[in-house]
PDB file of C-alpha atoms in Angstrom:
ATOM      1  CA  UNK A   1      -0.243  -0.081   0.197  1.00 46.00           C
ATOM      2  CA  UNK A   2       1.380   3.412  -1.014  1.00 45.00           C
ATOM      3  CA  UNK A   3       2.266   5.784   1.667  1.00 45.00           C
ATOM      4  CA  UNK A   4       0.506   8.600   2.546  1.00 46.00           C
ATOM      5  CA  UNK A   5       2.412  11.656   2.542  1.00 46.00           C
ATOM      6  CA  UNK A   6       2.094  14.082   5.417  1.00 46.00           C
ATOM      7  CA  UNK A   7       3.442  17.397   6.026  1.00 45.00           C
ATOM      8  CA  UNK A   8       6.190  16.784   8.230  1.00 45.00           C
ATOM      9  CA  UNK A   9       7.505  14.128   5.610  1.00 43.00           C
ATOM     10  CA  UNK A  10      10.755  15.496   3.372  1.00 44.00           C
ATOM     11  CA  UNK A  11      11.406  11.664   2.001  1.00 41.00           C
ATOM     12  CA  UNK A  12       8.513  12.211  -0.566  1.00 45.00           C
ATOM     13  CA  UNK A  13      10.541  11.754  -4.140  1.00 41.00           C
ATOM     14  CA  UNK A  14      10.490  14.832  -6.214  1.00 41.00           C
ATOM     15  CA  UNK A  15       9.657  16.921  -3.620  1.00 45.00           C
ATOM     16  CA  UNK A  16      12.641  18.542  -1.919  1.00 45.00           C
ATOM     17  CA  UNK A  17      12.301  21.602   0.507  1.00 48.00           C
ATOM     18  CA  UNK A  18       8.315  21.631   0.012  1.00 51.00           C
ATOM     19  CA  UNK A  19       7.836  21.963   3.965  1.00 67.00           C
ATOM     20  CA  UNK A  20       7.445  26.090   4.405  1.00 77.00           C
ATOM     21  CA  UNK A  21       5.650  26.450   0.629  1.00 83.00           C
ATOM     22  CA  UNK A  22       3.256  24.151   1.693  1.00 85.00           C
ATOM     23  CA  UNK A  23       3.076  25.684   4.870  1.00 87.00           C
ATOM     24  CA  UNK A  24       2.437  29.144   3.866  1.00 89.00           C
ATOM     25  CA  UNK A  25       0.046  27.948   0.879  1.00 89.00           C
ATOM     26  CA  UNK A  26      -2.655  26.312   3.703  1.00 89.00           C
ATOM     27  CA  UNK A  27      -2.478  29.730   5.681  1.00 88.00           C
ATOM     28  CA  UNK A  28      -3.049  31.362   2.178  1.00 89.00           C
ATOM     29  CA  UNK A  29      -5.784  29.326   1.101  1.00 87.00           C
ATOM     30  CA  UNK A  30      -7.419  29.750   4.699  1.00 84.00           C
ATOM     31  CA  UNK A  31      -7.018  33.549   4.385  1.00 81.00           C
ATOM     32  CA  UNK A  32      -8.246  34.143   0.804  1.00 82.00           C
ATOM     33  CA  UNK A  33     -11.074  31.816   1.488  1.00 84.00           C
ATOM     34  CA  UNK A  34     -12.742  32.307   5.225  1.00 78.00           C
ATOM     35  CA  UNK A  35     -15.141  29.451   4.768  1.00 78.00           C
ATOM     36  CA  UNK A  36     -12.674  26.313   3.873  1.00 84.00           C
ATOM     37  CA  UNK A  37     -12.610  24.350   6.677  1.00 84.00           C
ATOM     38  CA  UNK A  38      -9.345  21.864   6.936  1.00 83.00           C
ATOM     39  CA  UNK A  39     -10.525  19.580   5.104  1.00 86.00           C
ATOM     40  CA  UNK A  40     -11.601  21.494   2.200  1.00 86.00           C
ATOM     41  CA  UNK A  41      -7.967  22.880   2.584  1.00 87.00           C
ATOM     42  CA  UNK A  42      -7.002  19.434   1.940  1.00 87.00           C
ATOM     43  CA  UNK A  43      -9.136  18.707  -1.028  1.00 86.00           C
ATOM     44  CA  UNK A  44      -7.710  21.398  -2.824  1.00 87.00           C
ATOM     45  CA  UNK A  45      -4.249  20.999  -1.889  1.00 87.00           C
ATOM     46  CA  UNK A  46      -4.750  17.077  -3.297  1.00 86.00           C
ATOM     47  CA  UNK A  47      -5.769  18.215  -6.204  1.00 85.00           C
ATOM     48  CA  UNK A  48      -2.614  20.337  -6.949  1.00 86.00           C
ATOM     49  CA  UNK A  49      -0.828  16.569  -6.390  1.00 82.00           C
ATOM     50  CA  UNK A  50       0.246  17.705  -2.668  1.00 83.00           C
ATOM     51  CA  UNK A  51      -1.104  14.499  -0.341  1.00 86.00           C
ATOM     52  CA  UNK A  52      -1.567  15.129   3.220  1.00 88.00           C
ATOM     53  CA  UNK A  53      -3.255  14.542   6.139  1.00 88.00           C
ATOM     54  CA  UNK A  54      -6.233  16.331   6.665  1.00 86.00           C
ATOM     55  CA  UNK A  55      -4.845  16.314  10.445  1.00 87.00           C
ATOM     56  CA  UNK A  56      -1.850  17.981   9.510  1.00 90.00           C
ATOM     57  CA  UNK A  57      -3.503  20.705   7.475  1.00 89.00           C
ATOM     58  CA  UNK A  58      -5.599  21.561  10.568  1.00 87.00           C
ATOM     59  CA  UNK A  59      -2.308  21.863  12.886  1.00 88.00           C
ATOM     60  CA  UNK A  60      -0.788  24.194  10.646  1.00 89.00           C
ATOM     61  CA  UNK A  61      -3.927  25.948  10.935  1.00 86.00           C
ATOM     62  CA  UNK A  62      -3.601  26.331  14.546  1.00 84.00           C
ATOM     63  CA  UNK A  63       0.002  26.947  14.964  1.00 87.00           C
ATOM     64  CA  UNK A  64      -0.929  29.755  12.881  1.00 84.00           C
ATOM     65  CA  UNK A  65      -3.248  31.284  14.795  1.00 83.00           C
ATOM     66  CA  UNK A  66      -6.326  30.735  12.058  1.00 81.00           C
ATOM     67  CA  UNK A  67      -9.766  29.241  13.982  1.00 74.00           C
ATOM     68  CA  UNK A  68     -11.694  26.732  12.383  1.00 70.00           C
ATOM     69  CA  UNK A  69     -13.487  27.741   9.435  1.00 65.00           C
ATOM     70  CA  UNK A  70     -17.392  28.141  11.217  1.00 61.00           C
ATOM     71  CA  UNK A  71     -15.813  30.434  13.693  1.00 56.00           C
ATOM     72  CA  UNK A  72     -13.386  32.224  11.253  1.00 56.00           C
ATOM     73  CA  UNK A  73     -14.214  35.802  10.470  1.00 57.00           C
ATOM     74  CA  UNK A  74     -15.914  36.505   7.159  1.00 61.00           C
ATOM     75  CA  UNK A  75     -14.002  38.454   4.118  1.00 67.00           C
ATOM     76  CA  UNK A  76     -12.528  42.084   5.174  1.00 72.00           C
ATOM     77  CA  UNK A  77     -14.108  45.472   3.939  1.00 71.00           C
ATOM     78  CA  UNK A  78     -11.509  45.815   1.537  1.00 74.00           C
ATOM     79  CA  UNK A  79     -11.736  42.061   0.175  1.00 74.00           C
ATOM     80  CA  UNK A  80     -15.394  43.047  -0.189  1.00 75.00           C
ATOM     81  CA  UNK A  81     -14.279  46.386  -1.891  1.00 76.00           C
ATOM     82  CA  UNK A  82     -12.252  44.288  -4.275  1.00 76.00           C
ATOM     83  CA  UNK A  83     -14.939  41.507  -5.259  1.00 77.00           C
ATOM     84  CA  UNK A  84     -16.981  43.290  -6.031  1.00 85.00           C
ATOM     85  CA  UNK A  85     -16.128  46.691  -7.011  1.00 86.00           C
ATOM     86  CA  UNK A  86     -17.377  46.090 -10.843  1.00 91.00           C
ATOM     87  CA  UNK A  87     -21.184  46.064  -8.971  1.00 94.00           C
ATOM     88  CA  UNK A  88     -20.747  48.888  -6.567  1.00 94.00           C
ATOM     89  CA  UNK A  89     -21.510  52.894  -7.216  1.00 96.00           C
ATOM     90  CA  UNK A  90     -21.016  55.090  -3.802  1.00 97.00           C
ATOM     91  CA  UNK A  91     -21.993  59.147  -3.159  1.00 97.00           C
ATOM     92  CA  UNK A  92     -21.274  61.415  -0.738  1.00 97.00           C
ATOM     93  CA  UNK A  93     -21.621  65.223  -0.400  1.00 97.00           C
ATOM     94  CA  UNK A  94     -18.556  67.583  -1.038  1.00 96.00           C
ATOM     95  CA  UNK A  95     -18.991  70.995   0.939  1.00 96.00           C
ATOM     96  CA  UNK A  96     -17.535  74.080  -0.912  1.00 96.00           C
ATOM     97  CA  UNK A  97     -16.835  77.351   0.600  1.00 95.00           C
ATOM     98  CA  UNK A  98     -17.864  80.284  -2.068  1.00 95.00           C
ATOM     99  CA  UNK A  99     -15.665  83.920  -1.790  1.00 92.00           C
ATOM    100  CA  UNK A 100     -19.169  85.836  -0.256  1.00 90.00           C
ATOM    101  CA  UNK A 101     -19.111  82.716   2.710  1.00 91.00           C
ATOM    102  CA  UNK A 102     -22.293  80.913   0.998  1.00 94.00           C
ATOM    103  CA  UNK A 103     -21.892  77.204   1.585  1.00 96.00           C
ATOM    104  CA  UNK A 104     -22.459  74.942  -0.934  1.00 97.00           C
ATOM    105  CA  UNK A 105     -23.258  71.332  -1.278  1.00 98.00           C
ATOM    106  CA  UNK A 106     -21.808  69.025  -4.119  1.00 98.00           C
ATOM    107  CA  UNK A 107     -23.743  65.438  -4.428  1.00 98.00           C
ATOM    108  CA  UNK A 108     -21.176  62.752  -6.330  1.00 98.00           C
ATOM    109  CA  UNK A 109     -21.266  59.597  -7.349  1.00 98.00           C
ATOM    110  CA  UNK A 110     -18.692  57.294  -8.207  1.00 97.00           C
ATOM    111  CA  UNK A 111     -18.491  53.863  -9.815  1.00 95.00           C
ATOM    112  CA  UNK A 112     -16.401  51.421  -8.097  1.00 94.00           C
ATOM    113  CA  UNK A 113     -15.283  49.534 -11.348  1.00 90.00           C
ATOM    114  CA  UNK A 114     -14.769  52.123 -13.795  1.00 91.00           C
ATOM    115  CA  UNK A 115     -13.850  55.066 -11.475  1.00 92.00           C
ATOM    116  CA  UNK A 116     -16.620  57.185 -13.515  1.00 95.00           C
ATOM    117  CA  UNK A 117     -17.306  60.215 -11.661  1.00 97.00           C
ATOM    118  CA  UNK A 118     -21.108  61.602 -11.917  1.00 97.00           C
ATOM    119  CA  UNK A 119     -21.810  65.102 -10.693  1.00 97.00           C
ATOM    120  CA  UNK A 120     -25.705  64.963  -9.239  1.00 96.00           C
ATOM    121  CA  UNK A 121     -26.152  68.033  -8.605  1.00 96.00           C
ATOM    122  CA  UNK A 122     -25.122  71.296  -6.738  1.00 97.00           C
ATOM    123  CA  UNK A 123     -27.516  73.127  -4.113  1.00 97.00           C
ATOM    124  CA  UNK A 124     -27.360  75.916  -1.250  1.00 96.00           C
ATOM    125  CA  UNK A 125     -30.590  74.420   0.182  1.00 96.00           C
ATOM    126  CA  UNK A 126     -29.743  70.760   0.163  1.00 97.00           C
ATOM    127  CA  UNK A 127     -33.387  68.426   1.368  1.00 97.00           C
ATOM    128  CA  UNK A 128     -34.369  65.060   0.889  1.00 97.00           C
ATOM    129  CA  UNK A 129     -36.658  65.803  -1.248  1.00 97.00           C
ATOM    130  CA  UNK A 130     -33.524  67.117  -3.437  1.00 97.00           C
ATOM    131  CA  UNK A 131     -31.228  64.700  -3.040  1.00 98.00           C
ATOM    132  CA  UNK A 132     -34.402  62.120  -3.916  1.00 97.00           C
ATOM    133  CA  UNK A 133     -34.668  64.284  -7.469  1.00 97.00           C
ATOM    134  CA  UNK A 134     -30.410  63.625  -7.674  1.00 97.00           C
ATOM    135  CA  UNK A 135     -31.168  60.099  -7.311  1.00 97.00           C
ATOM    136  CA  UNK A 136     -33.818  59.775  -9.840  1.00 97.00           C
ATOM    137  CA  UNK A 137     -31.799  61.296 -12.365  1.00 97.00           C
ATOM    138  CA  UNK A 138     -28.193  59.579 -12.194  1.00 97.00           C
ATOM    139  CA  UNK A 139     -30.627  56.313 -12.427  1.00 96.00           C
ATOM    140  CA  UNK A 140     -32.141  57.812 -15.998  1.00 96.00           C
ATOM    141  CA  UNK A 141     -28.256  58.621 -16.940  1.00 95.00           C
ATOM    142  CA  UNK A 142     -27.133  55.128 -16.363  1.00 95.00           C
ATOM    143  CA  UNK A 143     -30.145  53.932 -18.272  1.00 93.00           C
ATOM    144  CA  UNK A 144     -29.748  50.241 -18.604  1.00 93.00           C
ATOM    145  CA  UNK A 145     -26.156  50.086 -17.473  1.00 92.00           C
ATOM    146  CA  UNK A 146     -27.811  50.618 -13.960  1.00 95.00           C
ATOM    147  CA  UNK A 147     -28.891  46.954 -13.943  1.00 93.00           C
ATOM    148  CA  UNK A 148     -25.026  46.145 -13.665  1.00 93.00           C
ATOM    149  CA  UNK A 149     -24.598  47.605 -10.559  1.00 95.00           C
ATOM    150  CA  UNK A 150     -25.543  45.681  -6.746  1.00 95.00           C
ATOM    151  CA  UNK A 151     -24.748  47.983  -4.206  1.00 95.00           C
ATOM    152  CA  UNK A 152     -24.909  51.972  -3.384  1.00 97.00           C
ATOM    153  CA  UNK A 153     -22.542  52.973  -0.129  1.00 96.00           C
ATOM    154  CA  UNK A 154     -23.539  56.191   1.387  1.00 97.00           C
ATOM    155  CA  UNK A 155     -23.194  57.118   4.873  1.00 95.00           C
ATOM    156  CA  UNK A 156     -25.001  58.342   7.658  1.00 95.00           C
ATOM    157  CA  UNK A 157     -26.474  61.718   6.222  1.00 95.00           C
ATOM    158  CA  UNK A 158     -29.842  62.308   7.155  1.00 96.00           C
ATOM    159  CA  UNK A 159     -30.144  63.872   3.194  1.00 97.00           C
ATOM    160  CA  UNK A 160     -29.997  60.159   2.380  1.00 97.00           C
ATOM    161  CA  UNK A 161     -33.515  59.999   3.292  1.00 97.00           C
ATOM    162  CA  UNK A 162     -35.691  56.417   2.604  1.00 96.00           C
ATOM    163  CA  UNK A 163     -37.032  57.708  -0.062  1.00 97.00           C
ATOM    164  CA  UNK A 164     -33.668  58.213  -1.849  1.00 97.00           C
ATOM    165  CA  UNK A 165     -32.622  54.665  -0.969  1.00 97.00           C
ATOM    166  CA  UNK A 166     -35.882  53.625  -2.887  1.00 97.00           C
ATOM    167  CA  UNK A 167     -35.238  55.213  -5.624  1.00 97.00           C
ATOM    168  CA  UNK A 168     -32.022  52.405  -6.086  1.00 97.00           C
ATOM    169  CA  UNK A 169     -33.806  49.709  -3.998  1.00 96.00           C
ATOM    170  CA  UNK A 170     -36.347  49.844  -7.093  1.00 96.00           C
ATOM    171  CA  UNK A 171     -33.716  48.566  -9.291  1.00 95.00           C
ATOM    172  CA  UNK A 172     -31.839  46.127  -7.870  1.00 95.00           C
ATOM    173  CA  UNK A 173     -28.964  47.693  -5.500  1.00 96.00           C
ATOM    174  CA  UNK A 174     -28.641  46.950  -2.190  1.00 95.00           C
ATOM    175  CA  UNK A 175     -28.002  49.990  -0.017  1.00 96.00           C
ATOM    176  CA  UNK A 176     -25.396  49.698   2.728  1.00 94.00           C
ATOM    177  CA  UNK A 177     -25.375  52.521   5.052  1.00 96.00           C
ATOM    178  CA  UNK A 178     -21.431  52.947   6.714  1.00 94.00           C
ATOM    179  CA  UNK A 179     -20.956  52.319  10.217  1.00 91.00           C
ATOM    180  CA  UNK A 180     -20.786  55.824  12.392  1.00 89.00           C
ATOM    181  CA  UNK A 181     -17.255  57.494  12.350  1.00 84.00           C
ATOM    182  CA  UNK A 182     -15.636  55.215   9.894  1.00 86.00           C
ATOM    183  CA  UNK A 183     -14.625  57.211   6.808  1.00 84.00           C
ATOM    184  CA  UNK A 184     -13.029  54.564   5.306  1.00 88.00           C
ATOM    185  CA  UNK A 185     -15.792  52.517   4.727  1.00 90.00           C
ATOM    186  CA  UNK A 186     -16.643  54.748   1.952  1.00 94.00           C
ATOM    187  CA  UNK A 187     -12.791  55.242   1.199  1.00 92.00           C
ATOM    188  CA  UNK A 188     -12.998  55.501  -2.557  1.00 92.00           C
ATOM    189  CA  UNK A 189     -15.855  58.401  -2.697  1.00 95.00           C
ATOM    190  CA  UNK A 190     -13.663  59.878  -0.381  1.00 95.00           C
ATOM    191  CA  UNK A 191     -10.214  59.998  -1.953  1.00 93.00           C
ATOM    192  CA  UNK A 192     -12.340  61.361  -5.412  1.00 94.00           C
ATOM    193  CA  UNK A 193     -13.978  63.801  -3.181  1.00 96.00           C
ATOM    194  CA  UNK A 194     -10.139  64.862  -2.297  1.00 95.00           C
ATOM    195  CA  UNK A 195      -8.613  64.721  -5.839  1.00 94.00           C
ATOM    196  CA  UNK A 196     -11.639  67.122  -6.725  1.00 95.00           C
ATOM    197  CA  UNK A 197      -9.989  69.543  -3.817  1.00 95.00           C
ATOM    198  CA  UNK A 198      -6.438  69.088  -4.996  1.00 93.00           C
ATOM    199  CA  UNK A 199      -6.859  69.574  -8.512  1.00 93.00           C
ATOM    200  CA  UNK A 200      -9.830  72.049  -8.749  1.00 94.00           C
ATOM    201  CA  UNK A 201     -11.693  73.662  -6.217  1.00 95.00           C
ATOM    202  CA  UNK A 202      -8.217  74.395  -3.976  1.00 93.00           C
ATOM    203  CA  UNK A 203      -6.879  76.265  -7.194  1.00 91.00           C
ATOM    204  CA  UNK A 204      -9.926  78.573  -7.950  1.00 93.00           C
ATOM    205  CA  UNK A 205     -12.522  80.871  -6.691  1.00 93.00           C
ATOM    206  CA  UNK A 206     -16.375  80.519  -6.568  1.00 94.00           C
ATOM    207  CA  UNK A 207     -18.624  82.758  -6.439  1.00 92.00           C
ATOM    208  CA  UNK A 208     -22.363  80.947  -6.560  1.00 94.00           C
ATOM    209  CA  UNK A 209     -23.741  77.724  -7.483  1.00 95.00           C
ATOM    210  CA  UNK A 210     -23.500  77.916 -11.264  1.00 95.00           C
ATOM    211  CA  UNK A 211     -19.991  78.748 -12.163  1.00 95.00           C
ATOM    212  CA  UNK A 212     -19.176  75.907  -9.373  1.00 96.00           C
ATOM    213  CA  UNK A 213     -21.463  73.511 -11.784  1.00 96.00           C
ATOM    214  CA  UNK A 214     -19.879  74.522 -14.842  1.00 96.00           C
ATOM    215  CA  UNK A 215     -16.388  74.087 -13.631  1.00 96.00           C
ATOM    216  CA  UNK A 216     -17.144  70.734 -12.147  1.00 97.00           C
ATOM    217  CA  UNK A 217     -18.908  69.436 -15.344  1.00 96.00           C
ATOM    218  CA  UNK A 218     -15.792  70.831 -17.327  1.00 95.00           C
ATOM    219  CA  UNK A 219     -13.301  69.076 -14.808  1.00 95.00           C
ATOM    220  CA  UNK A 220     -15.329  65.682 -14.997  1.00 95.00           C
ATOM    221  CA  UNK A 221     -14.892  65.727 -18.858  1.00 94.00           C
ATOM    222  CA  UNK A 222     -11.340  65.546 -18.171  1.00 92.00           C
ATOM    223  CA  UNK A 223     -11.486  63.439 -15.247  1.00 93.00           C
ATOM    224  CA  UNK A 224     -13.356  60.714 -16.563  1.00 94.00           C
ATOM    225  CA  UNK A 225     -12.232  61.345 -20.274  1.00 90.00           C
ATOM    226  CA  UNK A 226      -8.579  61.886 -20.286  1.00 87.00           C
ATOM    227  CA  UNK A 227      -6.861  61.852 -16.442  1.00 86.00           C
ATOM    228  CA  UNK A 228      -4.945  58.495 -16.354  1.00 85.00           C
ATOM    229  CA  UNK A 229      -6.050  56.411 -13.004  1.00 81.00           C
ATOM    230  CA  UNK A 230      -2.969  54.073 -11.510  1.00 79.00           C
ATOM    231  CA  UNK A 231      -6.009  51.693 -10.546  1.00 75.00           C
ATOM    232  CA  UNK A 232      -7.303  51.521 -14.173  1.00 78.00           C
ATOM    233  CA  UNK A 233      -3.253  50.986 -15.626  1.00 75.00           C
ATOM    234  CA  UNK A 234      -3.516  54.506 -16.589  1.00 80.00           C
ATOM    235  CA  UNK A 235      -6.199  54.446 -18.658  1.00 83.00           C
ATOM    236  CA  UNK A 236      -9.473  57.289 -17.982  1.00 87.00           C
ATOM    237  CA  UNK A 237     -12.462  55.848 -16.758  1.00 89.00           C
ATOM    238  CA  UNK A 238     -14.762  55.837 -20.072  1.00 85.00           C
ATOM    239  CA  UNK A 239     -12.025  54.222 -21.802  1.00 75.00           C
ATOM    240  CA  UNK A 240     -12.450  50.308 -20.160  1.00 58.00           C
ATOM    241  CA  UNK A 241     -10.070  48.546 -22.775  1.00 46.00           C
ATOM    242  CA  UNK A 242      -7.543  49.468 -25.398  1.00 51.00           C
ATOM    243  CA  UNK A 243      -4.224  49.584 -26.859  1.00 50.00           C
ATOM    244  CA  UNK A 244      -1.471  51.087 -25.285  1.00 57.00           C
ATOM    245  CA  UNK A 245      -0.629  54.319 -27.737  1.00 61.00           C
ATOM    246  CA  UNK A 246       2.563  54.024 -29.755  1.00 62.00           C
ATOM    247  CA  UNK A 247       5.462  55.752 -28.460  1.00 60.00           C
ATOM    248  CA  UNK A 248       6.222  59.461 -29.875  1.00 62.00           C
ATOM    249  CA  UNK A 249       9.662  60.701 -31.076  1.00 60.00           C
ATOM    250  CA  UNK A 250      10.247  62.900 -27.875  1.00 63.00           C
ATOM    251  CA  UNK A 251      12.847  64.556 -30.623  1.00 65.00           C
ATOM    252  CA  UNK A 252      10.495  66.604 -32.240  1.00 65.00           C
ATOM    253  CA  UNK A 253       8.590  67.941 -29.002  1.00 65.00           C
ATOM    254  CA  UNK A 254       6.337  70.002 -31.457  1.00 70.00           C
ATOM    255  CA  UNK A 255       4.479  66.811 -31.808  1.00 71.00           C
ATOM    256  CA  UNK A 256       2.973  67.412 -28.602  1.00 79.00           C
ATOM    257  CA  UNK A 257       0.593  69.806 -27.766  1.00 82.00           C
ATOM    258  CA  UNK A 258      -0.475  71.224 -24.271  1.00 84.00           C
ATOM    259  CA  UNK A 259      -4.315  71.728 -23.524  1.00 86.00           C
ATOM    260  CA  UNK A 260      -5.533  73.988 -20.808  1.00 88.00           C
ATOM    261  CA  UNK A 261      -8.784  72.629 -19.367  1.00 88.00           C
ATOM    262  CA  UNK A 262     -11.564  73.510 -16.097  1.00 86.00           C
ATOM    263  CA  UNK A 263     -10.428  77.327 -16.282  1.00 84.00           C
ATOM    264  CA  UNK A 264      -6.610  76.645 -17.490  1.00 86.00           C
ATOM    265  CA  UNK A 265      -6.081  75.085 -13.795  1.00 86.00           C
ATOM    266  CA  UNK A 266      -5.125  71.693 -15.395  1.00 87.00           C
ATOM    267  CA  UNK A 267      -2.910  70.366 -18.748  1.00 86.00           C
ATOM    268  CA  UNK A 268      -3.836  67.880 -21.126  1.00 83.00           C
ATOM    269  CA  UNK A 269      -1.130  66.994 -23.722  1.00 80.00           C
ATOM    270  CA  UNK A 270      -2.044  65.384 -27.134  1.00 78.00           C
ATOM    271  CA  UNK A 271      -0.273  64.846 -30.216  1.00 77.00           C
ATOM    272  CA  UNK A 272      -0.489  67.427 -32.839  1.00 74.00           C
ATOM    273  CA  UNK A 273      -3.132  66.378 -35.824  1.00 65.00           C
TER     274      UNK A 273
END
């Protein structure tokens, strides 16, 4: 009868020095799959060609401080966001102070998968009814694409009323409200608001609602259609996949043209026609 190989057995032919790699693989499988128990991991290892006793897998997990599957914590919030990015849209308010010390509120949405930002509206007097109307406008703007989304994330601002949530639940989305004092639960939206401030709003003076809406719309044309994003391999949100452009001959800098956008605060660079 063939001898069963265990984790501590180093004499199996063709498997020299496998102790630490197999241990690392077992703990990795457990952390990446919170619902897997030691026998499920044993089975996955068998498919990879590693015959190891279930009791040995259990001992390795126990030594690593990993609880059995029924008591193990589920996926982290970061893991959830990463796995479901294509199906998540998030929203938040951006507050802008004008030259006349008037406070304006900007409602923005961002699609996690593409990083595309939507300007829902600008107002000095936000209400629950106004917020609900912006939700309806966004649903109409997304059209059939809203069917691809599954989750909406927002904080506990009272302006996000039940009627606001109902607009999205009617489209089949599940509304997730962040925990109190936990801004990292809506970190993607917070980050784009920070980008709006650093790249645009901190560099211009705003007089009123209409100028703010116009400059934000112009900036978002740049943001969604041109600005490179690290999470998208330096592609803008509106370009899903495209081959990398041919390299420009930098010996002739006249072939590159600068285009100021967003009231001249940002430059874009294009090839000359």
